[in-house]
Coordinates of C-alpha atoms in Angstrom, one line a residue:
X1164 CA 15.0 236.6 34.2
X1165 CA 14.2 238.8 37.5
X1166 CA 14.9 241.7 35.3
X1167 CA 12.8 240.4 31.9
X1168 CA 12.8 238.8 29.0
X1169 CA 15.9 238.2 26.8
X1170 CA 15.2 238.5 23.5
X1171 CA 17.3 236.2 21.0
X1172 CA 19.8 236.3 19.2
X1173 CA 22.0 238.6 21.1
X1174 CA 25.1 240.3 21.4
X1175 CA 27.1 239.9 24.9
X1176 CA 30.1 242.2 25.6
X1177 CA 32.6 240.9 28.6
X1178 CA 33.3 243.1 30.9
X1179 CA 36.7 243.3 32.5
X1180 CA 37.0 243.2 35.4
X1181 CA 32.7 243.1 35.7
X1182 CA 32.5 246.1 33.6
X1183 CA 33.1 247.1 30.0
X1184 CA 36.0 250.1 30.1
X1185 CA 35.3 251.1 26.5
X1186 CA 31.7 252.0 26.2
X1187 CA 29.5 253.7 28.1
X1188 CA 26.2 251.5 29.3
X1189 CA 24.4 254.2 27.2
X1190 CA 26.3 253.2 24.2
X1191 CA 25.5 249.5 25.2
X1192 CA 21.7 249.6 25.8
X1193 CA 21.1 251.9 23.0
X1194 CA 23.7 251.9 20.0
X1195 CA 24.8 247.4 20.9
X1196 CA 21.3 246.9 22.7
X1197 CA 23.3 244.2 24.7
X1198 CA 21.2 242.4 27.2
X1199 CA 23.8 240.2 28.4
X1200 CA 27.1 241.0 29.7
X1201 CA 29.2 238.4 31.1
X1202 CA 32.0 239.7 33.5
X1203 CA 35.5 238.5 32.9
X1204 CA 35.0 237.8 37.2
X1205 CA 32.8 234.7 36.3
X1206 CA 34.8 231.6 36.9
X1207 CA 32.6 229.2 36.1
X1208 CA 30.4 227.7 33.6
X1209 CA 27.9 225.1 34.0
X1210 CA 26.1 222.9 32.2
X1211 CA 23.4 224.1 29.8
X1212 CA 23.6 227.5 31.2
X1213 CA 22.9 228.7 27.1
X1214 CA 20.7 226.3 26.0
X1215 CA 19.0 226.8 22.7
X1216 CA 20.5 230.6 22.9
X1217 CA 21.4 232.2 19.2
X1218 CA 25.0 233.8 20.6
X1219 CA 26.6 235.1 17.8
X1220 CA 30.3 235.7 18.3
X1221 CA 31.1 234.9 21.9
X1222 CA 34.4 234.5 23.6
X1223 CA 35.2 232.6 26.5
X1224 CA 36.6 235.2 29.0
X1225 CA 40.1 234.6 30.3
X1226 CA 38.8 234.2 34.0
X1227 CA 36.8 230.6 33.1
X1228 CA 38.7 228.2 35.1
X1229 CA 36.2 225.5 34.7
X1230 CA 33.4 224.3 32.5
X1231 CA 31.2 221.4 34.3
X1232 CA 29.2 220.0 31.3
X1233 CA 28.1 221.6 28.4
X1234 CA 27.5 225.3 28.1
X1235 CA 26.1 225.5 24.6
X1236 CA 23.5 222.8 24.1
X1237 CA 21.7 223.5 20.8
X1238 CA 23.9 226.9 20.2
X1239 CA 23.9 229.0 17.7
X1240 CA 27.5 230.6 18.3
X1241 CA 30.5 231.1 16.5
X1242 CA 32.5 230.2 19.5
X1243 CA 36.2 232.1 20.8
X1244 CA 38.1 231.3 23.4
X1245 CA 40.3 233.7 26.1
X1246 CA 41.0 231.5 29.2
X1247 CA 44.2 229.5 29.1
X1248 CA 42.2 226.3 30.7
X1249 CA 40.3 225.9 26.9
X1250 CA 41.0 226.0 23.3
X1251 CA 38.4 225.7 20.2
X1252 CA 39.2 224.1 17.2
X1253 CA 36.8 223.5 13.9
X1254 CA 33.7 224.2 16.0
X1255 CA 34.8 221.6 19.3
X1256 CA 35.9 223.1 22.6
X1257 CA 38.6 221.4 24.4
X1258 CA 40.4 221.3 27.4
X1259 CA 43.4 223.1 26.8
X1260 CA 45.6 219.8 26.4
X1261 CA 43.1 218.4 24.3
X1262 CA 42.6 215.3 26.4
X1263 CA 38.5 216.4 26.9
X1264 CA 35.7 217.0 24.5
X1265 CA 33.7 219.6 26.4
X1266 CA 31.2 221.0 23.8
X1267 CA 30.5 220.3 19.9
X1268 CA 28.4 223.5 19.0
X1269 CA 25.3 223.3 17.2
X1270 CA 27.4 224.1 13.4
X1271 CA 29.2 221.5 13.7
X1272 CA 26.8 219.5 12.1
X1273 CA 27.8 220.9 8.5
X1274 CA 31.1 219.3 9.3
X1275 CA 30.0 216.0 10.9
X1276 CA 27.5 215.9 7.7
X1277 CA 30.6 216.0 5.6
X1278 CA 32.6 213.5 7.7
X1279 CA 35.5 216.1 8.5
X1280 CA 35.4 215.6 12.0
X1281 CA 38.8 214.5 13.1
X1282 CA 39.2 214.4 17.0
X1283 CA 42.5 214.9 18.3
X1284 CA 44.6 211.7 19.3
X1285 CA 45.1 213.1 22.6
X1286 CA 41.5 213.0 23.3
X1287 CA 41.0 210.5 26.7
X1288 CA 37.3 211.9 27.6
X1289 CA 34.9 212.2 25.6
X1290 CA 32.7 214.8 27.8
X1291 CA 29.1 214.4 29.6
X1292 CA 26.8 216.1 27.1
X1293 CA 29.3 217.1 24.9
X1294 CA 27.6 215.7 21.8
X1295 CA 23.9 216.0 23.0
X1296 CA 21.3 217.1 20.2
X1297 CA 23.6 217.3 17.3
X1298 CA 21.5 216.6 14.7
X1299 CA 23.5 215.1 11.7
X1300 CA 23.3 211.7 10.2
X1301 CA 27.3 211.8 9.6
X1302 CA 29.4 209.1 11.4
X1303 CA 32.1 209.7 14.0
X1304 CA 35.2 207.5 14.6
X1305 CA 36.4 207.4 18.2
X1306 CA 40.5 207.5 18.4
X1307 CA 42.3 205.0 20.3
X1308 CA 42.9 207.2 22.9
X1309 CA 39.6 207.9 24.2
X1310 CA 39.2 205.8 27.4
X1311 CA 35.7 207.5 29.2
X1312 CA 32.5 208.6 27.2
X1313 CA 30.3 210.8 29.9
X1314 CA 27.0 210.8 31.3
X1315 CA 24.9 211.8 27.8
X1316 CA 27.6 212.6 25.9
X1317 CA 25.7 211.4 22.5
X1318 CA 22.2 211.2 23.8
X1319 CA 19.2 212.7 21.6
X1320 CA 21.8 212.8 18.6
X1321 CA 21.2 211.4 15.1
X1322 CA 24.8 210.4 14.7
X1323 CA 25.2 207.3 12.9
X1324 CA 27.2 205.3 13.2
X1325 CA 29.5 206.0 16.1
X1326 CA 32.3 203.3 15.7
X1327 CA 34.0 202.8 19.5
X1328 CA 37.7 202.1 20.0
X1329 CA 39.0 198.7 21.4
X1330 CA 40.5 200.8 24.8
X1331 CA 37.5 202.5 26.5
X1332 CA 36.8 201.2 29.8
X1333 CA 33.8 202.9 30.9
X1334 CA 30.2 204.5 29.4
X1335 CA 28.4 206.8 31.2
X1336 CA 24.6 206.8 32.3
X1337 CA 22.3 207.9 29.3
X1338 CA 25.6 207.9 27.1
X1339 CA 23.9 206.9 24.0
X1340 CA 20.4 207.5 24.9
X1341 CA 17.3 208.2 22.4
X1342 CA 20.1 208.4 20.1
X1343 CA 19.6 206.5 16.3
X1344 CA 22.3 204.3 16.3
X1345 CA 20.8 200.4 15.0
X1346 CA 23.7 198.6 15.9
X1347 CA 26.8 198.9 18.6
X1348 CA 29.4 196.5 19.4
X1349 CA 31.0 197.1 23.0
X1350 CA 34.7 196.6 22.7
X1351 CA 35.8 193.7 25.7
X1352 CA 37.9 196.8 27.7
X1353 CA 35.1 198.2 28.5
X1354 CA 33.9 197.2 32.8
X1355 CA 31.6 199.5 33.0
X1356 CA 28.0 200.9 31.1
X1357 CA 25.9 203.2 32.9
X1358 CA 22.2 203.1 33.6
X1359 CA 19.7 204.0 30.6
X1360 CA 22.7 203.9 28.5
X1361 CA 21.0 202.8 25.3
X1362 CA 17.1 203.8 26.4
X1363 CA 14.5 204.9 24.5
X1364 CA 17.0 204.0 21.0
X1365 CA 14.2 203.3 19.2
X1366 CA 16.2 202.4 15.9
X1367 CA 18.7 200.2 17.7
X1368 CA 18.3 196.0 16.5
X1369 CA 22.0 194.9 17.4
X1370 CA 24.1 195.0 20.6
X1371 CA 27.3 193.2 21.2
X1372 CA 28.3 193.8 25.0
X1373 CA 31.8 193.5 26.6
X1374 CA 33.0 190.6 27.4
X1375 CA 34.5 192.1 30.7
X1376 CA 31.0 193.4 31.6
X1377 CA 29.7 191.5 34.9
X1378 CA 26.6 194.1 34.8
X1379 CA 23.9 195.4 33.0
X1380 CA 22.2 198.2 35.1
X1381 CA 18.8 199.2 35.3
X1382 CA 16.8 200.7 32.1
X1383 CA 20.4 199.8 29.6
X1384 CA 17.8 199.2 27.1
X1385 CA 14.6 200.5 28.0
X1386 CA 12.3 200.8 25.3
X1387 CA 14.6 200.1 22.7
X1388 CA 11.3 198.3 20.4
X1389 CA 13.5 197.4 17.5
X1390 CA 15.9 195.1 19.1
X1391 CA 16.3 191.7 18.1
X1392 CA 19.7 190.8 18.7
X1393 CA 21.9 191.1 22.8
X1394 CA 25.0 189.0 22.7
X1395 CA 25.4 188.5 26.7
X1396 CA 28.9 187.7 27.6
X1397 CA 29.0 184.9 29.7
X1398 CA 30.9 187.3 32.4
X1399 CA 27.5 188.6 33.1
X1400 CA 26.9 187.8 36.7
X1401 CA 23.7 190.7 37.0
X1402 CA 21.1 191.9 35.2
X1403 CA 19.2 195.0 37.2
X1404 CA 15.6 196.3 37.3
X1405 CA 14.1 197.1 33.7
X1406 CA 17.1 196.4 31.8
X1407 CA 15.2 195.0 28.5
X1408 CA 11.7 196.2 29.7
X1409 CA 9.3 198.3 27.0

């Protein structure tokens, strides 16, 4: 940073009100040796703003109205939560309703490993990076609820397999990106699949795309070497710039 480097892991107080009211900053730089403190003032978190950051115990402060993406990207944090707009549960942060995956933290993986993830059934979004870089070869069952997956939301995971529901109606860019998956059917809800959703999968061999789907956007399956098998609805009407190239 402007002010040096930030040695990790850390510890990082929240201030209320942008200070901390019960120690003094001697006690923090010298008895905590925080180098971080994140004011309960800050409103908003963005995405990857702790990438690859050892956290420890952190909390949420109360004053987070909104979270754009994915804060904790390859996190080590035993995550809490004080802002009424969120809510954590077995390692996922939510919206507060539940409705959005935001963030699956880095330990997670244990429980994906194990097959105990269990998303909610009031889960409509699942969130743009929310899943990126987990790196377990456990499955995940999407719920019938989910209706959106977001830009990257499983890209450069090892996740396998990830079995879609038969009501989401549209994938984001890079959803599934570099991931491992080798084979994905496309349930005929979904209109929509972003550009590069599936490139650079180098284990996928098997695609079955939506029958609703009039277009396959540019770099869908870029560099996916291994494929052997598209079934191409015959709804198809476009098929943009690099879409099978390698």
């Amino acid at each position: 940073t402007p002010h040096g480097d930030i040695q990790t892991p850390i510890f990082m107080p929240v201030g209320t009100q942008a200070t901390v009211k019960s120690m003094t900053p001697e006690e923090l730089k010298e008895e905590v040796k925080a180098q971080i403190i994140l004011p309960n003032t800050v409103r908003i978190l963005g995405n990857f703003v702790f990438w690859y950051t050892n956290l420890g115990n952190f909390s949420i402060p109360a004053s987070v109205m909104k979270i754009t993406g994915n804060p904790f990207v390859s996190c080590e944090v035993n995550l809490l939560c004080n802002s009424p707009k969120f809510c954590v549960a077995n390692g996922i942060l939510y919206d507060s309703a539940k409705t959005r995956v935001i963030s699956v933290i880095k330990d997670i993986n244990r429980i994906v490993s194990k097959k105990l993830i269990n998303l909610p059934s009031t889960i409509k979004e699942i969130g743009r990076y929310s899943f990126y870089g987990i790196s377990s070869r456990g499955s995940v069952e999407l719920p019938p609820s989910v209706i959106y997956i977001g830009d990257s939301a499983f890209e450069h995971t090892i996740i396998s397999p990830i079995i879609l529901n038969s009501n989401i109606i549209e994938i984001g860019k890079s959803a599934f990106a570099r991931s491992y998956l080798k084979r994905i059917e496309l349930p005929d809800s979904v209109i929509k699949l972003g550009e590069s959703a599936f490139e650079c999968s180098e284990n996928l061999e098997h695609v079955r795309l939506s029958s609703s789907l009039q277009t396959i956007e540019e770099k869908t399956f870029k560099d996916c070497k291994k494929l052997n098998h598209v079934h191409i609805p015959e709804g198809v009407k476009i098929i943009k710039k690099d879409a099978f190239s390698w």
